[in-house]
XYZ file of C-alpha atoms in Angstrom:
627
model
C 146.460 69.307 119.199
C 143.144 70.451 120.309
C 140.674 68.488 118.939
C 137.943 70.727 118.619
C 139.781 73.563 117.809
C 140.782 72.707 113.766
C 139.838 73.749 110.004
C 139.184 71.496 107.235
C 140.090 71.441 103.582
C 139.305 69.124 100.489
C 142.169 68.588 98.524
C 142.149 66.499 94.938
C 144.531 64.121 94.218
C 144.078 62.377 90.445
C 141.176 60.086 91.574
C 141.430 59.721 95.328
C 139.776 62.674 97.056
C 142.033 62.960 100.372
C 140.776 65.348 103.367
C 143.611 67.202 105.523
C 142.301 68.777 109.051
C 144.867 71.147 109.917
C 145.562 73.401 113.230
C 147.177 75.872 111.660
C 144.755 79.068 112.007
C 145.638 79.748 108.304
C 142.337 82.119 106.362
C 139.760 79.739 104.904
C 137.011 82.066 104.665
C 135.163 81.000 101.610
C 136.163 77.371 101.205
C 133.822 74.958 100.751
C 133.946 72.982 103.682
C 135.307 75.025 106.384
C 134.230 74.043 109.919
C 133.582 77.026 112.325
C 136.775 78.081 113.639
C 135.765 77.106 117.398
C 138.418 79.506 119.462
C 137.383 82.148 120.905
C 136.025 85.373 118.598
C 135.669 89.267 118.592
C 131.915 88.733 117.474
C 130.579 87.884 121.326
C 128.966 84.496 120.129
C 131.072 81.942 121.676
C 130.956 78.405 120.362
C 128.007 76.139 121.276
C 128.148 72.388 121.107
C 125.124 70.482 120.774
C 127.101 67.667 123.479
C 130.231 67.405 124.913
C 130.732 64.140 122.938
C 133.718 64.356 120.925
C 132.386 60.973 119.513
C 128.962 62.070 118.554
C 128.635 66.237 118.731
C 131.858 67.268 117.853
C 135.416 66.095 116.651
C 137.752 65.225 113.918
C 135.859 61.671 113.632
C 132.345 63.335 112.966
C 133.829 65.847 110.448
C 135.766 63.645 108.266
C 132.897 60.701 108.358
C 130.856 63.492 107.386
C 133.058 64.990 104.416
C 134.323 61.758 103.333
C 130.799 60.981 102.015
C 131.172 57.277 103.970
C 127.250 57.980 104.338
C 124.515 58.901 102.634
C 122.744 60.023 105.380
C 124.059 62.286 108.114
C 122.352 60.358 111.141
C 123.380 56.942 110.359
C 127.071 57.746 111.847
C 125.699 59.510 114.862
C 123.707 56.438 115.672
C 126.136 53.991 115.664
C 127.418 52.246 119.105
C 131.190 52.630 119.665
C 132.995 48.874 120.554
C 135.148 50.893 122.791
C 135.031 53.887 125.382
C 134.985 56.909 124.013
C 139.055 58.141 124.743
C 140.290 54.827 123.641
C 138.470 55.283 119.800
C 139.451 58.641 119.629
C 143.447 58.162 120.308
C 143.142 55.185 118.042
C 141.971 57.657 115.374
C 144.881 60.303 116.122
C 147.596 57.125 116.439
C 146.378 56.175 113.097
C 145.377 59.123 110.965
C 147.719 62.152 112.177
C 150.714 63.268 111.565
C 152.507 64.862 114.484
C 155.129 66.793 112.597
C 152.617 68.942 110.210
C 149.339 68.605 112.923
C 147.305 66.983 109.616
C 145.063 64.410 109.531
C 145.571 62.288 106.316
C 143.720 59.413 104.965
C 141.816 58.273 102.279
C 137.990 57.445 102.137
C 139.224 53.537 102.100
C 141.234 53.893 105.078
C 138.703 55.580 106.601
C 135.497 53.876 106.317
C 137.736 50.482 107.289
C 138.769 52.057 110.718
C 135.313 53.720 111.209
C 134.215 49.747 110.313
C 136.608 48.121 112.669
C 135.130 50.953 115.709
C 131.653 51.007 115.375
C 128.961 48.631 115.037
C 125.837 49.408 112.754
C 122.972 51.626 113.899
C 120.513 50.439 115.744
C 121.826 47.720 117.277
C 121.379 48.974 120.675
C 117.645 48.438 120.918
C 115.402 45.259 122.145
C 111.983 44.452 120.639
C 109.416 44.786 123.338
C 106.355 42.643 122.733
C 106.575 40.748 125.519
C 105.641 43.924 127.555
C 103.012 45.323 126.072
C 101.208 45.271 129.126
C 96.922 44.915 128.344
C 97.550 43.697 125.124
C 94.463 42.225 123.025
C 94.372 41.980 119.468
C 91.268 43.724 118.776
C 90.614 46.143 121.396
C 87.175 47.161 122.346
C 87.269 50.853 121.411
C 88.281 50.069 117.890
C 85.759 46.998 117.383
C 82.745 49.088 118.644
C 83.675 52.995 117.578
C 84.269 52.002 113.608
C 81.186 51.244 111.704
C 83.072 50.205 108.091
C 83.877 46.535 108.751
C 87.223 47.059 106.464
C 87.972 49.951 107.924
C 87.827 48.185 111.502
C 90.237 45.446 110.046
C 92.646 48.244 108.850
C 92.910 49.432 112.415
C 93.256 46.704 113.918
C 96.460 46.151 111.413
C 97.217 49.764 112.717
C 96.961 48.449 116.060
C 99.192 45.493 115.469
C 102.051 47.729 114.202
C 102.859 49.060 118.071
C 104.115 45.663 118.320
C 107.009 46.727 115.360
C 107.861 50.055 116.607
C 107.874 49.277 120.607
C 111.293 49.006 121.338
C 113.497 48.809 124.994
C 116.393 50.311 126.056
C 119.045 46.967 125.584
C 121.021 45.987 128.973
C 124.262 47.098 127.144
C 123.251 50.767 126.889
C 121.631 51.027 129.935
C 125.255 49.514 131.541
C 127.803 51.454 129.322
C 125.803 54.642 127.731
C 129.233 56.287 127.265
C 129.420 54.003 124.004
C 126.151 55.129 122.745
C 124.681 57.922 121.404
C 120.996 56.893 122.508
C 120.458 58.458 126.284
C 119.188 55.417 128.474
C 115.099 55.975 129.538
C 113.952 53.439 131.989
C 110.967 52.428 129.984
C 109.859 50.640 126.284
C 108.792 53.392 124.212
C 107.736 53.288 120.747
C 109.710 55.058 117.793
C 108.493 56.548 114.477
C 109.962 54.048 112.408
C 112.532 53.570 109.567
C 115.452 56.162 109.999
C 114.059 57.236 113.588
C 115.607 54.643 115.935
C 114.780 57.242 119.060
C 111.230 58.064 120.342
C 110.902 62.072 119.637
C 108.974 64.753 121.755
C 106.112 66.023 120.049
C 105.403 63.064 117.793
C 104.968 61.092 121.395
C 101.523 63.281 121.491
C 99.983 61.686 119.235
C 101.609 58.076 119.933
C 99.622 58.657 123.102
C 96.831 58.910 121.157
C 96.743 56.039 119.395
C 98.006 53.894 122.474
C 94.564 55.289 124.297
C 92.544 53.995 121.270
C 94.391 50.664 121.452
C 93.812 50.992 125.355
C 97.245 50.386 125.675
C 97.278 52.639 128.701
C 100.290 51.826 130.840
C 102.207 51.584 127.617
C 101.519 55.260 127.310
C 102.032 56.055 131.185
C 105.749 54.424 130.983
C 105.976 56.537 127.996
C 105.324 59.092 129.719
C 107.863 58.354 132.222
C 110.520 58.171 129.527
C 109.919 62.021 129.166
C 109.742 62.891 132.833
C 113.338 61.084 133.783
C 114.605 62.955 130.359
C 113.066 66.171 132.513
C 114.752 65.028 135.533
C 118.263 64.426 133.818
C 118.133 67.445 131.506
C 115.672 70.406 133.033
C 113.389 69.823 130.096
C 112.363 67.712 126.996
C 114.701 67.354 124.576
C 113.884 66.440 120.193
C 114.585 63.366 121.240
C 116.536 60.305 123.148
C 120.100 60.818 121.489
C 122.935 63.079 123.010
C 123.095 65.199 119.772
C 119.230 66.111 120.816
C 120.217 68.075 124.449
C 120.251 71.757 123.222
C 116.987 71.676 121.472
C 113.250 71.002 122.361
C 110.442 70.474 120.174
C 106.717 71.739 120.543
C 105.251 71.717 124.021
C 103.444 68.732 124.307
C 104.031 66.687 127.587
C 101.460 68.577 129.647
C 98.836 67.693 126.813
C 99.866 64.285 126.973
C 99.210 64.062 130.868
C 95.861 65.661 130.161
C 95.035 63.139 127.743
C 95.961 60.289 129.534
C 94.217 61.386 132.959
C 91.144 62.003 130.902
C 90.989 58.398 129.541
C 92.392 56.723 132.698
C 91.064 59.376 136.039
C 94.528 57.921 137.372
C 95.118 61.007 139.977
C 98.058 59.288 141.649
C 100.104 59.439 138.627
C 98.563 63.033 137.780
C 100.105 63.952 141.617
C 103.290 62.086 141.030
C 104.249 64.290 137.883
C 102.566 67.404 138.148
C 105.794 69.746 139.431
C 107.510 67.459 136.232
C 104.901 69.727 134.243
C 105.755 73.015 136.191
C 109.362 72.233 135.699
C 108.525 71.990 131.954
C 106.567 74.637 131.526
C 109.203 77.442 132.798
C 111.479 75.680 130.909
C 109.967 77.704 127.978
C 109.337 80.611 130.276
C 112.620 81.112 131.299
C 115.189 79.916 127.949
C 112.629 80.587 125.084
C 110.827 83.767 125.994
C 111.207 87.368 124.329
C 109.385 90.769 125.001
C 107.536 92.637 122.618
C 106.815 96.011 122.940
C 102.941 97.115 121.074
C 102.045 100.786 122.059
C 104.465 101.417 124.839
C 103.278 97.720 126.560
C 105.493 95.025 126.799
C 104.082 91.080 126.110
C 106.066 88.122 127.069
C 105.667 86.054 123.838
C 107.544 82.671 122.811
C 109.924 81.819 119.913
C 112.363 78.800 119.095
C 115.633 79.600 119.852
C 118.293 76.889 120.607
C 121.841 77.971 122.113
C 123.706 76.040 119.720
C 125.577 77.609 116.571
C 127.255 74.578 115.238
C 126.421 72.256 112.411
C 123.738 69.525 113.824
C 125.693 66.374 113.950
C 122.587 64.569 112.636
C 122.217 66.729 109.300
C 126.265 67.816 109.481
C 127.141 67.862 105.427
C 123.669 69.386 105.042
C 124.763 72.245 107.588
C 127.917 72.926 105.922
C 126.233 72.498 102.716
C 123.801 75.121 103.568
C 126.736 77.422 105.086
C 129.367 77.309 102.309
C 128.708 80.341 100.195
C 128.694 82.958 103.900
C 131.549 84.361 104.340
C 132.712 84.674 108.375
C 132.151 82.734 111.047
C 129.766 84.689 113.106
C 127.030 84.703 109.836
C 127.607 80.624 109.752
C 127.119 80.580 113.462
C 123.948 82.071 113.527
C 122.855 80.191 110.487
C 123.196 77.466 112.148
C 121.354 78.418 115.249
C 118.296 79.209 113.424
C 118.810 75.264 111.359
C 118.667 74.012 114.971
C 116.094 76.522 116.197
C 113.900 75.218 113.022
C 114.872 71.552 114.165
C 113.289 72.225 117.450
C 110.303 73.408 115.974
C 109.650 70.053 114.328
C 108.761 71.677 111.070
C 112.544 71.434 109.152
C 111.881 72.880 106.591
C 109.746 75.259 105.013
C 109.540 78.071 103.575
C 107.745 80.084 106.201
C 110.744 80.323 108.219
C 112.818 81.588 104.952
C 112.889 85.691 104.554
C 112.452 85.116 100.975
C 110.109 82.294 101.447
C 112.627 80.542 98.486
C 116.156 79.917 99.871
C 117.131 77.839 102.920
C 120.351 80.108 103.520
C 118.339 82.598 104.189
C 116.281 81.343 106.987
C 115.502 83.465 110.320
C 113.812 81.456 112.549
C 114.874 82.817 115.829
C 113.398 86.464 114.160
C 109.773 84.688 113.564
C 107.422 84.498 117.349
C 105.216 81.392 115.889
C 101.843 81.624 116.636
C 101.514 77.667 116.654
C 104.142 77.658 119.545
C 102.781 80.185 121.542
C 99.090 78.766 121.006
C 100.421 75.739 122.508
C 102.043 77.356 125.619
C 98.666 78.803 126.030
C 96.843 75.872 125.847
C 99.553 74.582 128.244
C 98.497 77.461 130.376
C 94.995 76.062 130.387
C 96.279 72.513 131.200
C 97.702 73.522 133.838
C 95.093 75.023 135.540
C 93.010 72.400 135.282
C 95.168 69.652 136.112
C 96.662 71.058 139.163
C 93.326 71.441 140.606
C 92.592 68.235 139.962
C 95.574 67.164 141.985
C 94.437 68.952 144.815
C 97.160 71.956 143.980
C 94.645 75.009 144.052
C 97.417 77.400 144.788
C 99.397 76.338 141.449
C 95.541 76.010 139.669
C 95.417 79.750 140.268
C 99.193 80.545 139.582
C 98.150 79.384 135.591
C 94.649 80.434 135.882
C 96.257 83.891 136.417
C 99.037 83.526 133.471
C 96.385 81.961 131.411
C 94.413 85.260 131.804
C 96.999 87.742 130.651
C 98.099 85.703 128.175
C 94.968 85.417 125.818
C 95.297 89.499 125.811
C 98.641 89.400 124.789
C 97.660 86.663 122.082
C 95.305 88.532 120.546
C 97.347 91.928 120.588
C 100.086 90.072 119.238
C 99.248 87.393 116.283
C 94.955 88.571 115.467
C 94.570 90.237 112.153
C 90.652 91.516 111.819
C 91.084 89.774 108.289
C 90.175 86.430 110.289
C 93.613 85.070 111.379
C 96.762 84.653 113.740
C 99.923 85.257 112.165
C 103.468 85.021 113.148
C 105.160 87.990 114.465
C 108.865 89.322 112.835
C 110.973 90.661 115.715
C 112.959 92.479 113.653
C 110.259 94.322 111.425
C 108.283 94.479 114.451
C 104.977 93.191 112.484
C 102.648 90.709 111.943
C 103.682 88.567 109.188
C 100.540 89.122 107.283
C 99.171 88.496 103.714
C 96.024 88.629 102.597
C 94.101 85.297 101.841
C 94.612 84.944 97.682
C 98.374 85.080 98.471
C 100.142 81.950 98.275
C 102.575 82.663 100.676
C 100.277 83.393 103.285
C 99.185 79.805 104.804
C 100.358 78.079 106.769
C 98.536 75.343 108.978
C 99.984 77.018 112.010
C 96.783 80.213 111.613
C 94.903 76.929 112.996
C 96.653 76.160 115.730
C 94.468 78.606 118.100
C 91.617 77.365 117.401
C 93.348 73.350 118.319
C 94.950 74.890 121.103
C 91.391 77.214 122.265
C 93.336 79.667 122.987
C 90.422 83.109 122.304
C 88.022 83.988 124.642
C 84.804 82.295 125.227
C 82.647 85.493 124.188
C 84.745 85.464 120.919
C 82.435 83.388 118.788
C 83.176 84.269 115.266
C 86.588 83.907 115.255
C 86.130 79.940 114.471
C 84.053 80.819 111.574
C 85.925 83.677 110.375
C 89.132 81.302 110.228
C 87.241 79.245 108.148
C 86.729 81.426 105.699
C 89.875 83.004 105.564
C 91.261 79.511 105.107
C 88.711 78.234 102.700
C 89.678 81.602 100.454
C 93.323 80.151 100.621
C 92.406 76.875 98.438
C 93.811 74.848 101.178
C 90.464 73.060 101.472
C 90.189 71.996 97.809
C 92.959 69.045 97.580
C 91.974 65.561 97.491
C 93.728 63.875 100.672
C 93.977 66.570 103.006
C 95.642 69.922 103.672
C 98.860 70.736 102.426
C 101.765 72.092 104.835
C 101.989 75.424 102.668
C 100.444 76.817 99.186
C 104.534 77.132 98.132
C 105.555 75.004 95.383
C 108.549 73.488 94.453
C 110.622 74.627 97.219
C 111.497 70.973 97.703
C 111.401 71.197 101.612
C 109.056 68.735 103.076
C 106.933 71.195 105.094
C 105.940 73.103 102.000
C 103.468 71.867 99.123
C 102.361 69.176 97.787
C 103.051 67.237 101.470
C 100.588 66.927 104.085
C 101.533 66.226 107.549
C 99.331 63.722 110.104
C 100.448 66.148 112.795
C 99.044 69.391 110.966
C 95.947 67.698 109.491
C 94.761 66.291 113.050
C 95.652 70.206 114.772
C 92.846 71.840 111.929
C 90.452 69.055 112.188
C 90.636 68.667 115.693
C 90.595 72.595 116.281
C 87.596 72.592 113.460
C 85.681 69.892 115.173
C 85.982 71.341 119.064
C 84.396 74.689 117.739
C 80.819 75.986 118.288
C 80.760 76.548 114.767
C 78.415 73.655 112.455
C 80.420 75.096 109.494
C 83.966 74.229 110.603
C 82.934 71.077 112.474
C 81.763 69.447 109.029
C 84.469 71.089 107.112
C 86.802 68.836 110.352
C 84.491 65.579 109.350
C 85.510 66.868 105.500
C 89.099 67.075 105.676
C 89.237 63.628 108.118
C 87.199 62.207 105.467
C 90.342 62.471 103.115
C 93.254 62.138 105.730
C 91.494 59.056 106.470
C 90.319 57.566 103.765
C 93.694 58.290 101.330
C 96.184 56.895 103.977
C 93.813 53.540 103.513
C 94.635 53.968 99.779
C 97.961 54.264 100.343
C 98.026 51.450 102.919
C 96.301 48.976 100.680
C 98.798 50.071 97.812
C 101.884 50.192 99.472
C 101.437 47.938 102.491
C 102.909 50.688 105.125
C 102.001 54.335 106.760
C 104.175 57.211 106.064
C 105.266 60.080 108.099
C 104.022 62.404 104.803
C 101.727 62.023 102.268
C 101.306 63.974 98.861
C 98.188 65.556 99.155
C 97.799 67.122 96.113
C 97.588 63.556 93.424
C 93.543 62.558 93.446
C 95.878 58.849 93.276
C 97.521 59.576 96.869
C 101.258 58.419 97.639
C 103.549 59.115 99.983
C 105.478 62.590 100.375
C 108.966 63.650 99.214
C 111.417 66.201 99.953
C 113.993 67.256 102.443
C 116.684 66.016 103.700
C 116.043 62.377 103.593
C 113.633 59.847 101.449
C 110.478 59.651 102.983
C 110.139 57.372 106.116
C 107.674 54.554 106.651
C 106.211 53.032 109.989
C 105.143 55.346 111.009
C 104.257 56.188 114.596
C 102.284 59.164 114.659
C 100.343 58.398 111.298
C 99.239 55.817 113.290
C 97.772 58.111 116.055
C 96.180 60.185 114.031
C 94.222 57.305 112.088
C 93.173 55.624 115.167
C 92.576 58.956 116.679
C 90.083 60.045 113.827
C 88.620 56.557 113.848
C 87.484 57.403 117.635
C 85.524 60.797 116.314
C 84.357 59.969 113.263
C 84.435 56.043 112.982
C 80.910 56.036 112.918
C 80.462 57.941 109.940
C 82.918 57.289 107.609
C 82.937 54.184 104.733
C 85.454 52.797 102.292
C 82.915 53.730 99.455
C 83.578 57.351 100.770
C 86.794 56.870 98.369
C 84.547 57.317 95.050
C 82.889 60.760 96.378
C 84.543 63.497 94.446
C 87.275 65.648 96.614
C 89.118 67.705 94.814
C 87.063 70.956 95.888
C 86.322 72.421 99.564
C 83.091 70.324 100.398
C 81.645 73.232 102.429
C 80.133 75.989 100.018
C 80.966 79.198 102.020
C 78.202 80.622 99.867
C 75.558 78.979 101.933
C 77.243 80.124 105.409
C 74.116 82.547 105.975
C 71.581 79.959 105.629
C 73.236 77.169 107.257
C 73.761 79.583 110.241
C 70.469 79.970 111.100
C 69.040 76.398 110.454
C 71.393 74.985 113.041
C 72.635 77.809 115.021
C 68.712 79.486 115.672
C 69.470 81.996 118.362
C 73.444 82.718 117.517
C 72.422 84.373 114.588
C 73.464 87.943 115.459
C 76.682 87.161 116.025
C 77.661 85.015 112.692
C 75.913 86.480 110.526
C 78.085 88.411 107.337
């Protein structure tokens, strides 16, 4: 019996629904619940795990958990410790469950979940509190008592503040001695998780968790997180989603060089900057090497940047979903690939939404490892820029220049590839080798990703109307006009959580923050605008509900938290909390709890008046804003 190497049925019986896994390599194309047959095919796309767990990534146990509806969600089986090593638990499940004579596995959903019950323990029961650690700690910090004029707003963040204290948590002594029983990957340090169904710190939310620990001056607390993300570096040969096994084949957005920046800016600490800056090279052609793809425009080719994760298996995290998602395709090398661009989407961080669907409708149809984002490659750029700048601060001129130099090309290749003279980046379709574009009164067209450049500065210096002119070709969207912020798309009722009516702390922060750093008076109080209601409705929603969310419905002038996807909406909530104490930094100064009654259902910046604002604050600029 191979155990990874086996198809599964559903078969009815009266009211017991029994599962049989069977060897036998008989034709189940078209069932509902096949698993991908993992020997070897004619179709040239071997099998990829996500781990070599056959606990946690692959495996009879995993399927039939999965397909025997023990849980309603996915990751709670994943996450839960085995009492026993790995090979021990899984010949306990083949003494018990299969039959040697026919090579079936038969059981019923009782059976089951009381042998599953009687092997695992419950999730999360491999991590310590850490408040004992929280090295610095003061209850009101200085930045936050003198940066925030509102007094209630000051009181919120310090509540804000207080919450690190929840969501720090420490690798416990029994993972860190036997991590063969777990499926969390031991990090030397506390770090602090997103809260509620996220028992694991994740990459690119950890960006803004070092945000909010430098407003709370929590500032080792964010070097050791750091560190968590360096050893993960060390042990892997990049960052993975996040700190469980099932997480090793995929990334998520570049963020660990920005992270570095933003801690040596707040801290000048240049031994640590030293200590990890080849950790940052070592990241960076991480992406060079395993996610780049050339793009030929007029007989030049660009290297550009797409997500793109080797494995074609169902994640073990979201498993029903994937199977789910797969069941009406009808071989195995149109499943595999499906689900290679699930787990490509995964590592994007934005799973799902529509603009990664080629009918911008239907989750079977999506094609993310066809799309080159222009979020993800404004990132590497701004990584690019990092770089440069941070390795001559460590004394490392000859690697400064080295990303000076790819920093150089790369804004040319930016341009050539993602700038549409209507005012925007787009993505770029490999496969229609094109632009995604749309024009602005098209409500498939935006996405908060066309901001990302201007977060991420990555356009020329001399380029000074490109700001503005994103502006307005957002502001001509609508996606300034909702009440508590900007929504992830202008789709509705696609029911995936990156799509309308949900807005995202992640995405809200990138266009304020990218609005704010311009040149441009226009966008910078269209930044305060928009933080105005990210702000201000998450203190709504905080007073009414007595938590932070990871999503909020932006849409409602009564704001609440999100929906959609593939799980209830999550409180906490780790980088919600960045972002608020973030904003507070900027605009604490200017913004008041009897902001709440000012109408904001409309953009607050007329474009109308772009001409005449222009030249009262801009004076000698002008000639090159004006329409």
């Amino acid at each position: 019996m191979h155990t990874n190497s086996y198809y599964i049925k559903r078969v009815m019986c009266a009211s017991v629904t029994t599962l049989t896994f069977s060897t036998k390599t008989e034709n189940l194309i078209g069932k509902p619940y096949q698993i991908v047959n993992t020997e070897e095919e004619d179709d040239g796309d071997p099998v990829v795990n996500v781990c070599d767990s056959q606990i946690y990534c692959q495996g009879p146990i995993l399927a039939a958990a999965n397909l025997f509806g023990l849980y309603n969600d996915s990751k709670d089986y994943v996450d839960q410790p085995l009492k026993d090593y790995p090979n021990i638990t899984l010949k306990s499940f083949n003494d018990t469950f299969l039959d040697p004579q026919t090579g079936l596995y038969n059981y019923t959903n009782v059976t089951l979940k009381s042998w599953i019950d009687a092997h695992f323990l419950p999730p999360g029961d491999e991590l310590d509190n850490c408040t004992e650690i929280l090295i610095g700690w003061t209850d009101k910090p200085e930045k936050l008592s003198s940066r925030i004029a509102d007094p209630e707003l000051r009181e919120w963040a310090f509540k804000l503040h207080g919450i690190w204290k929840e969501l720090c948590k420490k690798i416990s002594a029994n993972v860190a001695n036997h991590s063969e029983l777990h499926s969390l990957i031991p990090v030397p340090n506390e770090f602090i998780i997103p809260g509620g169904r996220f028992r694991e710190f994740y990459y690119w939310d950890t960006y803004w968790v070092i945000k909010g620990l430098l407003a709370s001056e929590l500032y080792k607390t964010a070097e050791n997180v750091i560190l968590n993300l360096v050893s993960m570096l060390h042990k892997l040969g990049f960052v993975p989603n996040g700190g469980r096994v099932y997480y090793e084949k995929r990334s998520q957005p570049p963020f660990l060089i920005p992270m570095v920046y933003e801690y040596y800016e707040n801290t000048g600490n240049k031994t640590f900057l030293q200590m990890v800056l080849n950790d940052l090279d070592t990241e960076f052609n991480f992406w060079q090497t395993n996610r780049s793809v050339v793009v030929n425009i007029n007989g030049t080719d660009h290297t550009v940047y797409r997500y793109n994760t080797p494995s074609n298996v169902p994640r073990p995290e979201s498993y029903k979903e994937d199977l789910a998602t797969a069941k009406n395709f009808t071989s195995n090398a149109a499943r595999k690939q499906l689900w290679r661009n699930l787990a490509s989407t995964a590592e994007s961080g934005l799973d799902f939404s529509t603009r990664w669907f080629k009918d911008h409708l239907t989750l079977s149809t999506i094609e993310t490892t066809n799309i080159v984002p222009v979020d993800l490659n404004a990132l590497l750029c701004w990584n690019m820029n990092l770089m440069e700048y941070l390795a001559n601060e460590a004394g490392n001129t000859s690697m400064s220049a080295h990303y000076h130099y790819l920093r150089s090309n790369f804004t040319n290749t930016f341009d050539t590839i993602f700038y549409n003279q209507e005012g925007a980046w787009f993505d770029y379709h490999l496969e229609n080798k094109a632009q995604r574009y749309c024009a602005a009164n098209d409500t498939s067209c935006f996405y908060p990703a066309i901001a990302v450049p201007l977060f991420a500065s990555c356009y020329r210096d001399v380029d000074l109307r490109k700001p503005e002119k994103l502006f307005l070709f957002i502001n001509n969207t609508g996606a300034f006009n909702y009440a508590g912020g900007v929504p992830a798309s202008l789709i509705q009722n696609s029911n995936e959580q990156w799509d309308f009516p949900n807005g995202w702390p992640t995405l809200n922060h990138m266009i304020i923050e990218g609005l704010r750093k311009s040149e441009n008076p226009i966008a910078q109080e269209q930044a305060f605008q928009i933080a105005r209601k990210w702000v201000l409705s998450n203190y709504r929603v905080f007073n009414a509900t007595g938590h932070m969310w990871e999503k909020y419905d932006v849409i409602d002038p009564l704001p609440h938290p999100g929906s959609g996807g593939e799980y209830v909406v999550q409180d906490g909530f780790g980088w919600t909390n960045g972002v608020i104490l973030d904003l507070l930094m900027h605009y604490g100064d200017r913004l008041f709890i009897n902001d709440c009654t000012k109408d904001s259902t409309s953009s607050d910046v007329d474009a109308s008046n772009i001409n005449l604002i222009l030249v009262l604050f801009m004076g000698t600029f002008v000639v090159y804003f004006k329409l």
